[in-house]
Coordinates of C-alpha atoms in Angstrom, one line a residue:
M8 CA 101.4 101.8 83.6
R9 CA 98.0 100.9 85.0
V10 CA 97.8 98.4 87.9
L11 CA 94.9 96.8 89.7
L12 CA 95.4 96.4 93.4
V13 CA 93.2 93.7 95.0
E14 CA 93.3 94.3 98.8
D15 CA 90.3 94.1 101.2
E16 CA 91.9 95.9 104.1
P17 CA 91.2 99.7 103.5
N18 CA 94.2 101.1 105.3
A19 CA 96.7 98.7 103.6
A20 CA 95.1 99.4 100.2
H21 CA 95.3 103.2 100.7
V22 CA 99.0 103.1 101.8
L23 CA 100.1 100.8 99.0
A24 CA 98.1 102.7 96.3
K25 CA 99.6 106.0 97.5
G26 CA 103.1 104.6 97.3
L27 CA 102.5 103.1 93.8
R28 CA 101.0 106.4 92.5
E29 CA 104.1 108.3 93.8
Q30 CA 106.1 105.8 91.6
T31 CA 104.2 106.8 88.4
Y32 CA 101.7 104.0 88.4
A33 CA 98.0 104.6 87.8
V34 CA 96.2 102.4 90.4
D35 CA 92.6 101.1 90.6
I36 CA 91.5 99.2 93.8
A37 CA 89.3 96.2 94.2
A38 CA 88.2 95.1 97.7
D39 CA 87.0 91.7 96.8
G40 CA 87.6 88.9 94.3
D41 CA 84.4 89.3 92.3
T42 CA 85.1 93.0 91.7
A43 CA 88.6 92.2 90.7
I44 CA 87.5 89.6 88.2
F45 CA 85.0 92.1 86.7
Q46 CA 87.6 94.9 86.5
V47 CA 90.2 92.7 84.8
G48 CA 87.5 91.6 82.3
T49 CA 86.6 95.2 81.4
T50 CA 90.0 97.1 81.7
D51 CA 93.3 96.5 80.0
Y52 CA 95.7 96.4 83.0
D53 CA 99.5 96.2 82.8
A54 CA 99.7 94.2 86.0
V55 CA 97.6 92.9 89.0
I56 CA 98.7 92.9 92.6
L57 CA 96.5 90.2 94.2
D58 CA 96.2 89.6 97.9
V59 CA 95.4 86.0 98.8
M60 CA 93.2 86.5 101.9
L61 CA 90.1 88.0 100.4
P62 CA 86.4 87.5 101.5
V63 CA 84.1 85.1 99.7
R64 CA 86.5 84.2 96.9
D65 CA 90.2 84.1 97.8
G66 CA 93.2 85.1 95.7
F67 CA 93.8 81.6 94.4
A68 CA 90.2 81.4 93.1
V69 CA 90.5 84.9 91.6
C70 CA 93.7 84.0 89.8
R71 CA 92.2 80.8 88.4
A72 CA 89.2 82.7 87.1
I73 CA 91.4 85.3 85.4
R74 CA 93.5 82.7 83.7
G75 CA 90.4 80.7 82.9
S76 CA 89.0 83.6 81.0
G77 CA 92.1 83.6 78.8
C78 CA 93.5 86.8 80.2
A79 CA 97.4 86.9 80.4
V80 CA 97.8 90.0 82.5
P81 CA 100.9 89.7 84.8
I82 CA 99.8 88.8 88.4
L83 CA 101.9 89.4 91.5
M84 CA 100.3 87.5 94.4
V85 CA 100.8 88.9 97.9
T86 CA 100.1 87.0 101.1
A87 CA 101.1 86.4 104.7
R88 CA 101.1 82.7 104.1
D89 CA 104.7 81.9 103.7
A90 CA 104.5 78.1 103.6
V91 CA 106.1 76.5 100.5
E92 CA 102.8 74.8 99.7
A93 CA 101.0 78.2 99.5
R94 CA 103.6 79.6 97.2
I95 CA 103.3 76.5 95.0
E96 CA 99.5 76.8 94.9
G97 CA 99.8 80.5 93.9
L98 CA 102.2 79.8 91.1
D99 CA 100.3 76.8 89.9
C100 CA 97.0 78.7 89.7
G101 CA 98.5 81.1 87.3
A102 CA 100.4 83.8 89.3
D103 CA 103.6 85.1 87.7
D104 CA 105.3 85.9 91.0
Y105 CA 104.7 85.6 94.7
L106 CA 105.6 88.0 97.5
V107 CA 105.2 87.2 101.2
K108 CA 104.1 89.8 103.8
P109 CA 105.6 91.7 105.4
F110 CA 107.6 92.9 102.5
D111 CA 109.9 95.8 101.6
F112 CA 108.1 98.3 99.3
G113 CA 111.3 98.5 97.2
E114 CA 111.1 94.7 96.6
L115 CA 107.5 95.0 95.5
L116 CA 108.4 97.7 93.1
A117 CA 111.3 95.7 91.7
R118 CA 109.1 92.6 91.2
L119 CA 106.3 94.8 89.6
R120 CA 108.8 96.4 87.2
A121 CA 110.0 92.9 86.1
L122 CA 106.4 91.9 85.5
V123 CA 105.6 95.0 83.5
R124 CA 108.7 94.7 81.4
R125 CA 107.8 91.1 80.6
G126 CA 104.2 92.1 80.0
R127 CA 102.2 89.8 77.8
Q128 CA 105.0 89.8 75.2
P129 CA 108.6 88.7 75.2
L130 CA 110.8 90.3 78.0
L131 CA 111.1 94.1 77.6
P132 CA 114.4 95.8 78.4
E133 CA 115.0 98.1 81.3
R134 CA 116.8 100.7 79.1
L135 CA 114.8 102.0 76.2
T136 CA 116.2 104.2 73.4
V137 CA 114.4 105.9 70.6
G138 CA 116.5 108.2 68.4
P139 CA 118.0 110.9 70.7
L140 CA 115.8 109.8 73.7
A141 CA 117.0 107.3 76.3
M142 CA 115.3 106.2 79.4
D143 CA 116.1 103.9 82.3
T144 CA 112.9 102.3 83.7
R145 CA 114.6 101.3 86.9
S146 CA 116.0 104.7 87.9
R147 CA 113.3 106.6 85.8
R148 CA 116.1 108.7 84.4
V149 CA 115.4 110.3 81.0
R150 CA 118.0 111.9 78.7
V151 CA 117.5 113.6 75.3
H152 CA 120.5 114.5 73.2
N153 CA 122.7 113.4 76.1
K154 CA 121.1 115.8 78.5
D155 CA 119.0 114.9 81.6
V156 CA 115.4 115.8 81.5
S157 CA 113.4 116.3 84.7
L158 CA 109.8 115.0 84.5
T159 CA 106.9 114.8 86.9
A160 CA 105.6 111.3 87.8
K161 CA 102.7 111.6 85.3
E162 CA 104.9 113.0 82.6
Y163 CA 107.3 110.1 83.0
A164 CA 104.4 107.5 82.9
L165 CA 103.1 109.0 79.7
L166 CA 106.5 109.1 78.1
E167 CA 107.3 105.5 79.1
Y168 CA 104.0 104.3 77.6
L169 CA 104.8 106.2 74.3
V170 CA 108.3 104.8 74.2
R171 CA 107.2 101.3 74.7
R172 CA 104.8 101.8 71.8
A173 CA 107.3 103.8 69.7
G174 CA 106.4 103.9 66.1
D175 CA 102.7 103.1 66.7
V176 CA 99.9 105.6 66.5
V177 CA 98.4 105.6 70.0
G178 CA 94.9 106.9 70.6
R179 CA 94.0 109.2 73.5
G180 CA 91.8 106.5 74.9
D181 CA 94.6 103.9 74.9
I182 CA 96.9 106.5 76.6
A183 CA 94.3 107.3 79.3
E184 CA 93.6 103.6 80.0
H185 CA 97.3 102.9 80.8
V186 CA 98.5 106.2 82.3
W187 CA 95.4 107.4 84.2
D188 CA 93.1 105.6 86.6
E189 CA 89.4 105.1 86.8
H190 CA 88.9 108.8 87.8
Y191 CA 90.0 109.9 84.3
D192 CA 87.4 112.2 82.7
P193 CA 87.0 111.1 79.0
V194 CA 85.8 114.5 77.9
S195 CA 88.8 116.3 79.4
N196 CA 91.9 117.4 77.4
V197 CA 94.4 116.2 80.1
V198 CA 96.2 113.9 77.6
D199 CA 96.8 116.7 75.2
V200 CA 98.0 119.0 78.0
Y201 CA 100.6 116.4 79.2
V202 CA 101.7 115.8 75.6
Q203 CA 102.4 119.5 75.2
R204 CA 104.3 119.5 78.5
L205 CA 106.5 116.6 77.3
R206 CA 107.1 118.4 74.0
R207 CA 108.4 121.5 75.7
K208 CA 110.8 119.4 77.8
L209 CA 112.0 117.0 75.1
D210 CA 112.1 118.9 71.8
R211 CA 115.1 120.8 70.6
S212 CA 114.5 124.3 69.2
G213 CA 114.3 124.3 65.4
C214 CA 113.7 120.5 65.2
E215 CA 110.4 118.7 64.6
S216 CA 108.8 117.3 67.7
L217 CA 109.6 113.7 68.8
I218 CA 105.9 113.2 69.5
R219 CA 103.8 113.7 66.4
T220 CA 100.1 114.4 66.3
R221 CA 98.2 112.1 63.9
R222 CA 94.9 114.1 63.3
G223 CA 91.9 112.1 64.2
E224 CA 94.0 109.1 65.5
G225 CA 96.2 110.2 68.4
Y226 CA 100.0 110.5 68.9
Q227 CA 103.1 108.8 67.6
L228 CA 106.6 108.8 69.1
V229 CA 108.7 108.7 66.0
T230 CA 111.6 106.3 65.5
G231 CA 114.7 106.0 63.3
A232 CA 116.0 108.9 61.3
D233 CA 112.8 110.9 61.8
A234 CA 113.6 111.1 65.6
S235 CA 117.0 112.6 65.1

């Protein structure tokens, strides 16, 4: 899942981004409100973590601008202002959730998971099942044919995106946009490399792969009888 972190304090942004990346998220950073608005307008994010205290244009103004553009990306507003009035203003300007500093990183992750599950569609479940594959998005546990599968952070992020789009043909560009960050090289074959790694870990010998290649289009995680 790809997240935009809007934080003007470099050390705080670095530490938070590092922690999120270790938890399988692809993270872009914006240090001011105008950059955040531009990035949201040009990139399909799964969530935005928005600090309130920003230079020039504060988080409330950024949130209003994002919602005013018609964008429904989930927004988690983060601030040291713990007054009830500030929380009300944040929610009223379009934020989906509000977290007061200092906060526990585990709580931020839990709130972020909830927003990503909800997405821009009806609430998505924590436990996802496609044929013989089952995954728990809270614990990041993956099982295939009732056996645990150990995945790296990026392998898990790729698989979760494919599972959430199960049955759809997903292009390499779509995958890169949600699983990798702004440093992704569009001419590289990294998506194909990670798909092959997943296949080696997920597929049963003698059976057709759960992840099918659709020539010229991308990849498809099969559902129903085809996935058995």
